[in-house]
Amino acid sequence: MKKTTVIPRTRPSAGDTLRRALFPALLFVFMLPTPAPAERRERLIEGWRPVHYDVSLAFDDTLSQLTRAETKITVRVLRDGLGVVDLDFGELTVDAVTVGGAAARYEQRGGRLNVSLPRPARRGEALIISVAYHGTPKDGIILTKDKDGNPSATGDNWPDRVHHWIPSLDHPSAKATVNFSVTAPADYRVIATGRIEVAHPSEGDVKTWSFRERHPIPPYCMIVAVGRFTMIEPTTPLARTLPALFYLVPPSQSAIAEKSFGAALPSLDVFNRLVAPFPYDNLAHIVGATRFGGMENSTAIVYAANVLDPRPGQPVSPRFGVQRRLVELIAHETAHQWFGDAVTPATWADIWLSEGFATYFAGLLVERTEGEAAFREYMQRKGDEYLKYEKTRRAPIYDRDTEDLNGLLNPNSYQKGAWVLHTLRRQLGDAAFFRGVRAYYRSHLHANATTEDLRRALERASKRDLREFFARWVYAAGHPAYKVSWRWRARGRGGDGGGTLVLTLAQTQADAPFLTPVPVEIVDARGVVVRRLTIRPTGRETDTLVPLGSQPAQIRVDPRDTILKEVEAQAMRKAA
C-alpha cells in the first residue's frame, strides 16, 4: 500500500488540556511497581501462605453430608514470631486441630479458624496444620440431584467459597498444590481437580478415589464432583495428539455428549498453538451443578445441569452442528485453563486478566474454525452487550471499589476486556501481540499476574509505550464516541483538478478523549476505496487534510472494527 501524506491540524487547547490533566497522574501511577492499592478490602498474604493441601472427604450414602473430613495444610511462615495461623473456614463442626501432629488450641468464629501455634514460628519454617471436621457445608459444595434424579455433589467455589468446606486462605493469590482422597458410595463415580492416582477397590458399599494436582492452583479451582456419571473419551485422531480429555454426564445424556462437546478438542488444539502446551495433565468437562453457566476449575470444568438442553431460536454453529452458545461456552472455559487457572489474577481488580482473556480466546476459536466473518459477528455481539451495560453503570475495567465480588462478573470484565485485547492485537499486529501474550504467560505460569505485568510484556514484545493506552482503556471508564464530518476544497472552478478533503474526527463522550489511532477509509462514488489512513487523535477534535484526485462520497471510520466505539457520521458539507 502506498504511503499517504497526512497533515494533521489539531486544536491545541484540547490536546494541551488533556496532557495537563492526564500525564502528571500517569507519571505518578506508573512510577509505582503496581497500580495503587484497591479500596476494596481483600484477603492478604501476610504472615503465612499455604503451599499444599491434602484433603480427605467421606460422603454419606445419599451425598447429603460429609461424615468425615480432614484437611492437612502445609504452611510456609513469612515472618518471624508468627503465633496464629488464621485460616478461612465456614461453620462445619471442627473435631480436632493439630500442628505438627500435636493437639493445638483454636478458635472458630466469624468465618475464621484461628489456630494457635505451640511456639512463635520463624520465617521460612514449614508447618503442617491438620483440621478434622464433619457436617453439611452451607456453601461451596452443591448437594443436589442430577437431571436423572440421582444424588450428586459438586464443588462450586468462585469467588471465595471454598472455605465453606476446605479450611484455606481463600484468595486467588494463595495458589497451592492439592491432593484429594474421596470416599463415596461404590456405585458412584468421583472426579476431582488433578490427575487420578488410584481408584481403590470397593470396601463394602464404599470406594475411595485419590487425585493429585502437582501445580499450584487458586483455591476457587479446587473441586470434587461425585455422581452417577457416564464417562466418555473422544477417540478422534486429534484426541491422540492432545492431553487426556473426557466428558462426564448423567447417563441420559451419554448419547449426545461427544457431539455436544465437539468444540473441546479443537479449543485445546488452537490454544496449544496460540499460547503454549496445555498446562495440566488432563481435562474433564462435567455436567454437574454450578451457580454459573460454566466454572473453569483446573482440570475439571463444571457446567450447569441444563447446559446440553437445546434452546429454541438459538443459532447453530455450521462447523460443530450444535448451538453456537455451547461452542463459545466450552471454548471460554477451556481458555481459562491457561488464563485464570495457570496464570491467575493477583487481585480481584485484575479479574479481567481471567475473564477478558477467556472471552477473547473463545472468539479466536471461532475465528480459527469458522472464519473471519463469524469472528467479527462474535466481537460485534460482545461489543453491543458491553455498550448496553455501560448505559446502566460506568466503571473502569480495573475495578477497585465493587465490594460484592460477584458484581465483578460483568461486561466490563468480560466483553470490554476482550475488546481491549482485540484493539491491542490490531494496533500492535498479530506477531507482536501473540509474542507478548506468550511471554506474559510464560513469566507467570502457575503463579499470579497483574494488569501491569501484561502491559510490560506487550511493551517489550512491541517496543511500544502502552501506558497511555492502559490508563485510558483499563484504569478509566467509558469508550470513544466518534463524530466524523468533512468538507471538500476543490482546486479550480470545475473541481477536475482534485482538491483537499478536510476531515474532522471529534469525540463526544462525556469523559476524557481516547488517543488510540483510528483507521479510516475514503470511498469514491463508485464504492472504491481510494485512500486508507490512520488518524492519531491528540484531543477532543482533530482535523486532517488529505489531498485527493476527486471528491469522495463516503468516509468509513474503523471499517475492520478494531476499536470498541460508537460512530456518528455527518453528511459532507458544501465545497469551501
Coordinates of C-alpha atoms in Angstrom, one line a residue:
M1 CA 0.0 0.0 0.0
K2 CA 1.3 3.5 -0.8
K3 CA 2.4 5.7 2.0
T4 CA -0.1 8.5 2.4
T5 CA 1.0 12.0 3.4
V6 CA -1.4 13.3 6.0
I7 CA -1.0 16.7 7.6
P8 CA -2.8 16.8 11.0
R9 CA -4.1 20.0 12.3
T10 CA -5.0 19.8 15.9
R11 CA -6.8 22.3 18.1
P12 CA -4.0 22.9 20.6
S13 CA -6.2 23.8 23.6
A14 CA -7.9 20.3 23.7
G15 CA -4.6 18.4 23.5
D16 CA -2.8 20.6 25.9
T17 CA -5.7 20.3 28.4
L18 CA -5.6 16.5 28.1
R19 CA -1.9 16.4 28.7
R20 CA -2.0 18.7 31.7
A21 CA -4.8 16.7 33.3
L22 CA -3.7 13.2 32.4
F23 CA 0.1 12.9 32.2
P24 CA 1.1 14.0 35.7
A25 CA -1.2 11.3 37.1
L26 CA 0.2 8.8 34.7
L27 CA 3.7 9.5 35.6
F28 CA 2.9 9.1 39.3
V29 CA 0.9 5.9 38.8
F30 CA 3.4 4.2 36.5
M31 CA 6.4 5.0 38.7
L32 CA 4.9 2.5 41.1
P33 CA 5.6 -1.2 40.6
T34 CA 1.8 -1.9 40.5
P35 CA -1.3 0.2 40.5
A36 CA -2.4 1.9 43.7
P37 CA -3.9 -0.5 46.3
A38 CA -7.5 -1.3 45.9
E39 CA -10.0 0.4 48.2
R40 CA -11.9 -2.8 48.4
R41 CA -10.5 -4.9 51.3
E42 CA -9.0 -8.1 50.1
R43 CA -7.6 -11.1 52.0
L44 CA -3.9 -10.6 52.1
I45 CA -1.0 -13.0 52.3
E46 CA 1.0 -11.6 55.2
G47 CA 2.3 -13.8 58.0
W48 CA 1.9 -17.2 56.2
R49 CA 0.9 -18.8 53.0
P50 CA -0.4 -22.3 52.1
V51 CA 1.8 -24.3 49.7
H52 CA 0.0 -27.7 49.7
Y53 CA -3.4 -29.2 50.8
D54 CA -4.1 -32.9 51.5
V55 CA -7.9 -33.1 51.6
S56 CA -9.7 -36.3 52.6
L57 CA -13.5 -36.4 52.3
A58 CA -16.1 -39.1 53.1
F59 CA -19.7 -38.7 51.9
D60 CA -22.7 -40.4 53.3
D61 CA -24.7 -42.8 51.0
T62 CA -27.1 -40.1 49.9
L63 CA -24.4 -37.4 49.2
S64 CA -26.1 -35.1 51.7
Q65 CA -23.2 -34.5 54.1
L66 CA -19.6 -35.1 54.9
T67 CA -19.5 -37.8 57.5
R68 CA -15.8 -37.4 57.9
A69 CA -13.2 -34.9 56.6
E70 CA -9.7 -33.9 57.2
T71 CA -7.5 -31.2 55.6
K72 CA -3.8 -31.1 56.2
I73 CA -2.3 -27.8 55.1
T74 CA 1.4 -27.2 54.6
V75 CA 2.1 -23.6 55.6
R76 CA 5.1 -21.5 54.8
V77 CA 5.8 -18.9 57.5
L78 CA 6.6 -15.5 56.1
R79 CA 7.6 -13.5 59.2
D80 CA 9.4 -14.2 62.5
G81 CA 7.3 -14.6 65.6
L82 CA 4.1 -15.8 63.9
G83 CA 1.9 -17.1 66.7
V84 CA -1.5 -17.7 65.0
V85 CA -2.5 -19.1 61.6
D86 CA -5.8 -17.5 60.7
L87 CA -7.5 -20.0 58.3
D88 CA -10.6 -19.1 56.4
F89 CA -13.2 -21.7 57.4
G90 CA -17.0 -21.9 57.5
E91 CA -19.4 -23.4 60.0
L92 CA -18.7 -27.1 59.8
T93 CA -18.1 -28.8 63.1
V94 CA -14.4 -29.0 64.0
D95 CA -13.5 -32.3 65.7
A96 CA -9.7 -31.7 66.2
V97 CA -6.8 -29.4 65.2
T98 CA -3.2 -30.4 65.3
V99 CA 0.1 -28.6 64.5
G100 CA 2.9 -30.9 63.6
G101 CA 0.9 -33.8 64.9
A102 CA 0.3 -32.3 68.4
A103 CA -3.1 -31.0 69.5
A104 CA -3.4 -27.3 69.2
R105 CA -5.7 -24.6 70.6
Y106 CA -8.1 -23.0 68.1
E107 CA -10.9 -20.5 67.9
Q108 CA -13.7 -20.7 65.3
R109 CA -15.7 -17.6 64.7
G110 CA -16.6 -15.0 62.0
G111 CA -15.6 -17.2 59.1
R112 CA -12.1 -17.9 60.5
L113 CA -10.4 -20.8 62.3
N114 CA -7.6 -19.2 64.3
V115 CA -5.0 -21.9 65.1
S116 CA -2.6 -21.1 67.9
L117 CA 1.0 -22.3 67.3
P118 CA 2.8 -24.1 70.1
R119 CA 5.6 -21.6 69.9
P120 CA 6.3 -18.5 67.8
A121 CA 7.4 -19.6 64.3
R122 CA 10.4 -18.5 62.4
R123 CA 10.4 -17.0 58.9
G124 CA 10.8 -19.8 56.3
E125 CA 9.6 -22.5 58.6
A126 CA 7.2 -25.1 57.2
L127 CA 4.2 -26.2 59.4
I128 CA 1.6 -28.9 58.9
I129 CA -1.7 -28.0 60.3
S130 CA -4.4 -30.6 60.3
V131 CA -8.1 -29.9 60.8
A132 CA -10.7 -32.7 61.2
Y133 CA -14.3 -31.8 60.7
H134 CA -17.7 -33.0 59.5
G135 CA -21.2 -31.8 58.6
T136 CA -23.2 -30.3 55.7
P137 CA -21.5 -27.4 54.1
K138 CA -23.6 -24.3 53.7
D139 CA -21.9 -23.3 50.5
G140 CA -19.0 -24.3 48.2
I141 CA -20.4 -27.7 47.5
I142 CA -23.7 -28.1 45.8
L143 CA -25.5 -31.1 47.2
T144 CA -28.5 -31.8 44.9
K145 CA -29.9 -34.2 42.3
D146 CA -28.8 -34.5 38.7
K147 CA -31.0 -34.5 35.6
D148 CA -31.7 -38.2 36.1
G149 CA -32.8 -37.7 39.7
N150 CA -29.7 -39.2 41.3
P151 CA -27.8 -37.6 44.2
S152 CA -24.8 -35.5 43.2
A153 CA -22.2 -33.4 45.0
T154 CA -20.2 -30.8 43.1
G155 CA -17.7 -28.2 44.3
D156 CA -18.5 -24.7 43.2
N157 CA -16.1 -22.2 44.8
W158 CA -15.9 -19.0 42.9
P159 CA -15.1 -16.4 44.1
D160 CA -14.2 -17.2 47.7
R161 CA -16.5 -20.0 48.8
V162 CA -14.0 -22.9 49.1
H163 CA -13.5 -22.2 52.8
H164 CA -17.0 -23.4 53.5
W165 CA -15.7 -27.0 53.1
I166 CA -11.9 -26.7 53.0
P167 CA -10.0 -24.7 55.6
S168 CA -7.8 -22.4 53.5
L169 CA -6.5 -19.0 52.7
D170 CA -9.4 -18.2 50.3
H171 CA -7.9 -15.7 47.9
P172 CA -6.7 -16.3 44.3
S173 CA -3.2 -15.1 45.2
A174 CA -2.9 -18.0 47.6
K175 CA -2.1 -20.7 45.0
A176 CA -1.1 -24.1 46.2
T177 CA -0.9 -27.8 45.1
V178 CA -3.6 -30.1 46.3
N179 CA -4.3 -33.9 46.7
F180 CA -7.8 -35.2 47.2
S181 CA -8.9 -38.5 48.7
V182 CA -12.6 -39.0 48.3
T183 CA -14.7 -41.8 49.8
A184 CA -18.2 -42.2 48.3
P185 CA -20.8 -44.9 47.6
A186 CA -19.2 -47.6 45.4
D187 CA -21.8 -47.2 42.6
Y188 CA -20.9 -43.6 42.1
R189 CA -18.0 -42.1 40.1
V190 CA -15.7 -39.4 41.6
I191 CA -13.7 -36.8 39.7
A192 CA -11.6 -34.1 41.3
T193 CA -9.0 -31.5 40.5
G194 CA -5.8 -33.1 39.3
R195 CA -4.9 -36.5 37.8
I196 CA -6.4 -39.6 39.2
E197 CA -3.7 -41.6 41.1
V198 CA -5.7 -44.6 42.1
A199 CA -9.3 -45.9 42.5
H200 CA -9.1 -48.2 45.4
P201 CA -11.1 -51.5 45.3
S202 CA -14.5 -51.2 46.9
E203 CA -14.8 -51.9 50.6
G204 CA -18.3 -53.0 51.2
D205 CA -20.6 -50.2 49.9
V206 CA -17.9 -47.5 49.5
K207 CA -14.9 -46.8 47.3
T208 CA -12.1 -44.3 47.7
W209 CA -10.6 -42.3 44.9
S210 CA -7.3 -40.4 45.0
F211 CA -6.2 -37.4 42.9
R212 CA -3.1 -35.3 42.7
E213 CA -2.6 -31.8 41.3
R214 CA 1.1 -31.1 41.2
H215 CA 0.9 -27.5 40.0
P216 CA -0.3 -24.7 42.3
I217 CA -3.8 -23.5 41.6
P218 CA -6.1 -20.9 43.1
P219 CA -8.3 -22.1 45.9
Y220 CA -11.5 -21.5 43.9
C221 CA -10.4 -24.1 41.3
M222 CA -10.1 -26.9 43.9
I223 CA -13.2 -29.1 43.5
V224 CA -14.6 -32.6 43.7
A225 CA -17.6 -33.9 41.8
V226 CA -19.5 -37.1 42.8
G227 CA -22.4 -38.6 40.9
R228 CA -23.6 -41.4 38.7
F229 CA -21.7 -40.1 35.7
T230 CA -21.1 -41.8 32.4
M231 CA -17.6 -41.1 31.3
I232 CA -16.8 -40.7 27.5
E233 CA -13.4 -40.3 26.0
P234 CA -13.2 -38.9 22.5
T235 CA -11.4 -41.3 20.0
T236 CA -10.7 -39.0 17.0
P237 CA -7.2 -38.7 15.6
L238 CA -6.9 -35.2 17.2
A239 CA -7.6 -36.7 20.6
R240 CA -4.5 -38.9 20.3
T241 CA -2.3 -35.8 19.9
L242 CA -3.6 -33.8 23.0
P243 CA -3.7 -34.3 26.7
A244 CA -6.3 -36.8 28.1
L245 CA -9.8 -35.4 27.7
F246 CA -13.0 -36.9 28.8
Y247 CA -16.7 -35.9 29.4
L248 CA -18.8 -36.9 32.4
V249 CA -22.5 -36.6 32.0
P250 CA -25.7 -38.1 33.5
P251 CA -26.4 -41.4 31.8
S252 CA -29.4 -40.0 30.0
Q253 CA -27.1 -37.6 28.1
S254 CA -24.4 -40.1 27.2
A255 CA -25.6 -40.4 23.5
I256 CA -25.3 -36.7 22.9
A257 CA -22.2 -35.9 24.9
E258 CA -19.5 -36.3 22.3
K259 CA -21.2 -34.2 19.7
S260 CA -22.3 -31.6 22.3
F261 CA -18.7 -31.2 23.5
G262 CA -17.3 -31.2 19.9
A263 CA -15.6 -27.8 20.4
A264 CA -13.5 -29.2 23.4
L265 CA -10.7 -30.8 21.4
P266 CA -10.3 -28.0 18.8
S267 CA -10.2 -25.5 21.7
L268 CA -7.3 -27.4 23.2
D269 CA -5.6 -27.6 19.8
V270 CA -6.0 -23.9 19.0
F271 CA -4.9 -22.6 22.4
N272 CA -1.9 -25.0 22.4
R273 CA -0.8 -23.4 19.2
L274 CA -1.6 -19.8 20.1
V275 CA -0.2 -19.7 23.6
A276 CA 1.6 -22.8 25.0
P277 CA 1.1 -26.5 25.7
F278 CA -1.9 -27.3 27.9
P279 CA -0.7 -26.6 31.5
Y280 CA -2.1 -29.7 33.2
D281 CA -2.1 -33.5 32.8
N282 CA -5.8 -34.0 31.8
L283 CA -9.1 -32.2 31.4
A284 CA -12.6 -33.2 32.3
H285 CA -15.8 -31.5 31.1
I286 CA -18.5 -32.3 33.7
V287 CA -22.3 -31.7 33.5
G288 CA -22.9 -31.3 37.2
A289 CA -24.1 -28.3 39.3
T290 CA -22.9 -24.7 39.4
R291 CA -24.5 -21.4 40.0
F292 CA -22.8 -20.2 36.8
G293 CA -23.2 -21.4 33.2
G294 CA -19.8 -23.0 33.5
M295 CA -17.0 -22.9 36.0
E296 CA -13.3 -23.3 35.0
N297 CA -12.0 -25.4 37.8
S298 CA -8.4 -26.5 37.0
T299 CA -8.6 -29.9 35.1
A300 CA -12.3 -30.3 35.9
I301 CA -14.6 -27.8 34.2
V302 CA -18.2 -28.0 35.6
Y303 CA -21.3 -26.9 33.6
A304 CA -24.8 -26.2 34.8
A305 CA -27.2 -29.2 34.7
N306 CA -29.1 -27.8 31.7
V307 CA -26.1 -26.9 29.6
L308 CA -26.8 -29.5 26.9
D309 CA -30.5 -28.8 26.7
P310 CA -31.5 -27.3 23.3
R311 CA -32.7 -23.7 23.5
P312 CA -35.3 -22.6 20.9
G313 CA -34.2 -19.9 18.5
Q314 CA -30.5 -20.2 19.2
P315 CA -28.2 -20.1 16.1
V316 CA -26.3 -23.2 15.3
S317 CA -22.5 -23.4 14.5
P318 CA -22.0 -24.7 11.0
R319 CA -18.7 -26.1 12.0
F320 CA -19.8 -28.1 15.0
G321 CA -23.5 -28.7 14.4
V322 CA -24.5 -27.6 17.9
Q323 CA -25.8 -24.3 19.2
R324 CA -23.2 -21.6 19.0
R325 CA -23.6 -20.6 22.6
L326 CA -22.4 -24.0 23.6
V327 CA -19.3 -23.8 21.4
E328 CA -18.5 -20.4 22.8
L329 CA -19.0 -21.5 26.4
I330 CA -16.8 -24.6 26.0
A331 CA -14.0 -22.5 24.4
H332 CA -14.3 -19.9 27.1
E333 CA -14.0 -22.3 30.0
T334 CA -11.1 -24.2 28.2
A335 CA -9.2 -20.9 27.7
H336 CA -9.4 -20.3 31.4
Q337 CA -7.1 -23.3 32.0
W338 CA -4.4 -21.0 30.6
F339 CA -5.7 -17.6 31.7
G340 CA -7.3 -17.7 35.2
D341 CA -6.1 -21.1 36.4
A342 CA -2.4 -21.4 35.3
V343 CA -1.9 -17.6 35.3
T344 CA -4.1 -16.3 38.0
P345 CA -5.1 -12.6 38.6
A346 CA -3.2 -11.3 41.6
T347 CA -6.1 -9.2 42.9
W348 CA -9.8 -9.1 42.2
A349 CA -9.3 -5.8 40.4
D350 CA -7.2 -7.8 37.8
I351 CA -10.1 -10.2 37.2
W352 CA -10.3 -9.1 33.5
L353 CA -7.0 -11.0 33.0
S354 CA -9.1 -14.1 33.5
E355 CA -12.5 -13.2 32.1
G356 CA -11.4 -10.9 29.3
F357 CA -8.8 -13.4 28.0
A358 CA -11.3 -16.3 28.1
T359 CA -13.9 -14.2 26.3
Y360 CA -11.4 -13.1 23.6
F361 CA -9.9 -16.6 23.2
A362 CA -13.4 -18.1 22.7
G363 CA -13.6 -15.6 19.8
L364 CA -10.3 -16.8 18.5
L365 CA -11.6 -20.4 18.5
V366 CA -14.5 -19.1 16.3
E367 CA -12.1 -17.2 14.1
R368 CA -9.8 -20.3 13.6
T369 CA -12.6 -22.8 13.0
E370 CA -15.4 -20.7 11.3
G371 CA -13.6 -17.8 9.7
E372 CA -13.3 -14.0 9.8
A373 CA -16.9 -13.2 9.2
A374 CA -18.0 -15.4 12.2
F375 CA -15.3 -13.8 14.4
R376 CA -16.4 -10.3 13.5
E377 CA -20.0 -11.2 14.3
Y378 CA -18.9 -12.6 17.6
M379 CA -16.9 -9.4 18.5
Q380 CA -19.7 -7.2 17.4
R381 CA -22.1 -9.1 19.6
K382 CA -19.8 -8.7 22.6
G383 CA -19.4 -5.0 21.9
D384 CA -23.1 -4.5 21.8
E385 CA -23.5 -6.3 25.1
Y386 CA -20.9 -4.0 26.7
L387 CA -22.5 -0.8 25.2
K388 CA -25.8 -1.8 26.6
Y389 CA -24.3 -2.5 30.0
E390 CA -22.5 0.8 30.1
K391 CA -25.7 2.7 29.9
T392 CA -26.6 1.4 33.4
R393 CA -23.1 1.6 35.0
R394 CA -19.9 3.3 34.3
A395 CA -16.7 1.9 35.9
P396 CA -13.2 1.1 34.8
I397 CA -12.2 -2.5 33.9
Y398 CA -9.7 -2.3 36.8
D399 CA -12.4 -2.0 39.5
R400 CA -11.1 -1.3 42.9
D401 CA -14.4 -0.4 44.5
T402 CA -17.0 -3.1 44.0
E403 CA -17.5 -4.9 47.3
D404 CA -19.6 -7.7 46.1
L405 CA -17.2 -9.9 44.2
N406 CA -20.0 -11.4 42.1
G407 CA -20.6 -7.9 40.8
L408 CA -17.2 -8.1 39.0
L409 CA -18.7 -10.7 36.7
N410 CA -20.0 -8.0 34.3
P411 CA -19.4 -6.9 30.7
N412 CA -16.6 -4.7 31.8
S413 CA -14.5 -7.7 32.8
Y414 CA -15.7 -10.0 30.0
Q415 CA -16.8 -8.1 26.9
K416 CA -14.8 -4.9 27.3
G417 CA -11.8 -6.9 28.5
A418 CA -12.0 -8.9 25.3
W419 CA -12.2 -5.8 23.2
V420 CA -9.2 -4.2 24.9
L421 CA -7.2 -7.3 23.9
H422 CA -8.6 -7.1 20.3
T423 CA -7.7 -3.5 19.9
L424 CA -4.2 -4.2 21.2
R425 CA -3.9 -7.1 18.7
R426 CA -4.9 -4.8 15.8
Q427 CA -2.8 -1.9 17.0
L428 CA 0.4 -4.0 17.6
G429 CA -0.1 -6.6 14.9
D430 CA -0.5 -10.3 15.4
A431 CA 3.2 -11.1 15.7
A432 CA 3.9 -8.7 18.5
F433 CA 0.6 -9.2 20.3
F434 CA 0.9 -13.0 20.5
R435 CA 4.6 -12.8 21.2
G436 CA 3.7 -10.6 24.2
V437 CA 0.9 -12.8 25.4
R438 CA 3.1 -15.9 25.3
A439 CA 5.8 -14.0 27.2
Y440 CA 3.3 -12.9 29.8
Y441 CA 2.0 -16.4 30.1
R442 CA 5.5 -18.0 30.5
S443 CA 6.6 -15.4 33.1
H444 CA 3.6 -16.1 35.3
L445 CA 2.9 -19.7 34.7
H446 CA 1.5 -21.4 37.9
A447 CA 1.7 -18.0 39.6
N448 CA -0.1 -14.7 39.8
A449 CA -0.1 -11.7 37.5
T450 CA -1.2 -8.1 37.5
T451 CA -2.5 -5.8 34.8
E452 CA 0.8 -4.1 34.8
D453 CA 2.6 -7.4 34.1
L454 CA 0.6 -7.7 30.9
R455 CA 1.3 -4.2 29.9
R456 CA 5.0 -4.6 30.4
A457 CA 5.1 -7.9 28.4
L458 CA 3.2 -6.4 25.5
E459 CA 5.5 -3.3 25.6
R460 CA 8.6 -5.5 25.4
A461 CA 7.2 -7.5 22.5
S462 CA 6.0 -4.5 20.5
K463 CA 8.6 -1.9 21.6
R464 CA 5.7 0.4 22.1
D465 CA 4.8 2.5 25.2
L466 CA 1.3 1.4 26.2
R467 CA 1.0 3.4 29.5
E468 CA -1.4 5.9 28.0
F469 CA -3.5 3.1 26.3
F470 CA -3.9 1.1 29.6
A471 CA -4.6 4.3 31.5
R472 CA -7.5 5.2 29.3
W473 CA -8.9 1.8 28.4
V474 CA -8.3 -0.2 31.6
Y475 CA -7.9 2.2 34.5
A476 CA -10.6 4.7 33.4
A477 CA -14.2 4.2 32.3
G478 CA -16.0 4.5 29.0
H479 CA -15.5 4.1 25.3
P480 CA -15.0 6.6 22.4
A481 CA -18.0 8.1 20.7
Y482 CA -16.7 9.4 17.4
K483 CA -18.4 12.1 15.3
V484 CA -16.9 12.4 11.8
S485 CA -17.6 15.3 9.4
W486 CA -15.8 16.5 6.3
R487 CA -15.7 19.2 3.7
W488 CA -14.2 19.4 0.2
R489 CA -11.9 22.1 -1.0
A490 CA -11.7 21.8 -4.8
R491 CA -8.8 23.1 -6.8
G492 CA -10.1 25.2 -9.7
R493 CA -13.6 26.0 -10.6
G494 CA -14.7 22.7 -12.1
G495 CA -13.1 20.6 -9.4
D496 CA -11.5 18.4 -12.1
G497 CA -8.0 19.1 -10.7
G498 CA -8.9 17.3 -7.5
G499 CA -8.7 19.0 -4.1
T500 CA -8.3 18.6 -0.4
L501 CA -10.5 16.7 2.0
V502 CA -10.8 18.3 5.4
L503 CA -11.7 15.5 7.7
T504 CA -12.7 16.3 11.3
L505 CA -12.8 13.5 13.9
A506 CA -14.4 14.6 17.2
Q507 CA -15.1 12.6 20.3
T508 CA -18.4 13.4 22.0
Q509 CA -18.3 11.1 25.1
A510 CA -18.5 13.0 28.4
D511 CA -15.2 11.9 29.8
A512 CA -11.6 12.3 28.5
P513 CA -10.7 11.6 24.9
F514 CA -9.1 8.4 23.7
L515 CA -5.8 8.8 21.9
T516 CA -6.0 5.4 20.2
P517 CA -5.1 5.7 16.5
V518 CA -8.3 5.4 14.3
P519 CA -8.2 3.7 10.9
V520 CA -10.2 5.5 8.2
E521 CA -11.1 4.6 4.6
I522 CA -12.1 7.2 2.0
V523 CA -14.5 5.9 -0.6
D524 CA -15.4 7.4 -4.0
A525 CA -18.8 7.5 -5.8
R526 CA -18.2 4.0 -7.3
G527 CA -17.7 2.5 -3.9
V528 CA -14.0 2.0 -4.4
V529 CA -11.6 2.7 -1.5
V530 CA -9.3 5.5 -2.8
R531 CA -7.3 6.1 0.4
R532 CA -6.6 4.4 3.7
L533 CA -5.1 6.4 6.5
T534 CA -4.8 6.4 10.3
I535 CA -5.9 9.4 12.3
R536 CA -4.0 9.9 15.6
P537 CA -6.2 11.9 17.9
T538 CA -4.4 14.4 20.2
G539 CA -7.5 15.8 21.9
R540 CA -11.2 16.2 21.6
E541 CA -11.1 17.1 17.9
T542 CA -8.6 16.5 15.2
D543 CA -8.6 17.9 11.7
T544 CA -6.7 16.0 9.0
L545 CA -6.1 17.4 5.5
V546 CA -6.0 14.7 2.7
P547 CA -5.1 15.6 -0.9
L548 CA -7.2 13.6 -3.4
G549 CA -7.7 13.4 -7.1
S550 CA -11.5 13.7 -6.9
Q551 CA -14.2 14.4 -4.4
P552 CA -15.0 11.4 -2.1
A553 CA -18.5 10.1 -1.4
Q554 CA -18.1 8.3 1.9
I555 CA -15.8 8.1 5.0
R556 CA -15.6 4.8 6.9
V557 CA -14.3 5.0 10.4
D558 CA -12.6 1.9 11.7
P559 CA -14.0 -0.3 8.9
R560 CA -12.5 -3.5 10.2
D561 CA -13.9 -3.0 13.7
T562 CA -10.7 -2.7 15.7
I563 CA -12.0 -0.4 18.4
L564 CA -14.9 -0.6 20.7
K565 CA -16.8 2.5 19.8
E566 CA -19.9 4.4 18.6
V567 CA -19.8 6.4 15.4
E568 CA -21.9 9.2 14.1
A569 CA -21.3 10.3 10.6
Q570 CA -22.4 13.7 9.2
A571 CA -23.1 14.4 5.6
M572 CA -20.3 16.2 3.6
R573 CA -20.5 19.9 3.9
K574 CA -20.5 22.1 0.8
A575 CA -17.3 22.8 -1.0
A576 CA -15.2 25.5 0.5

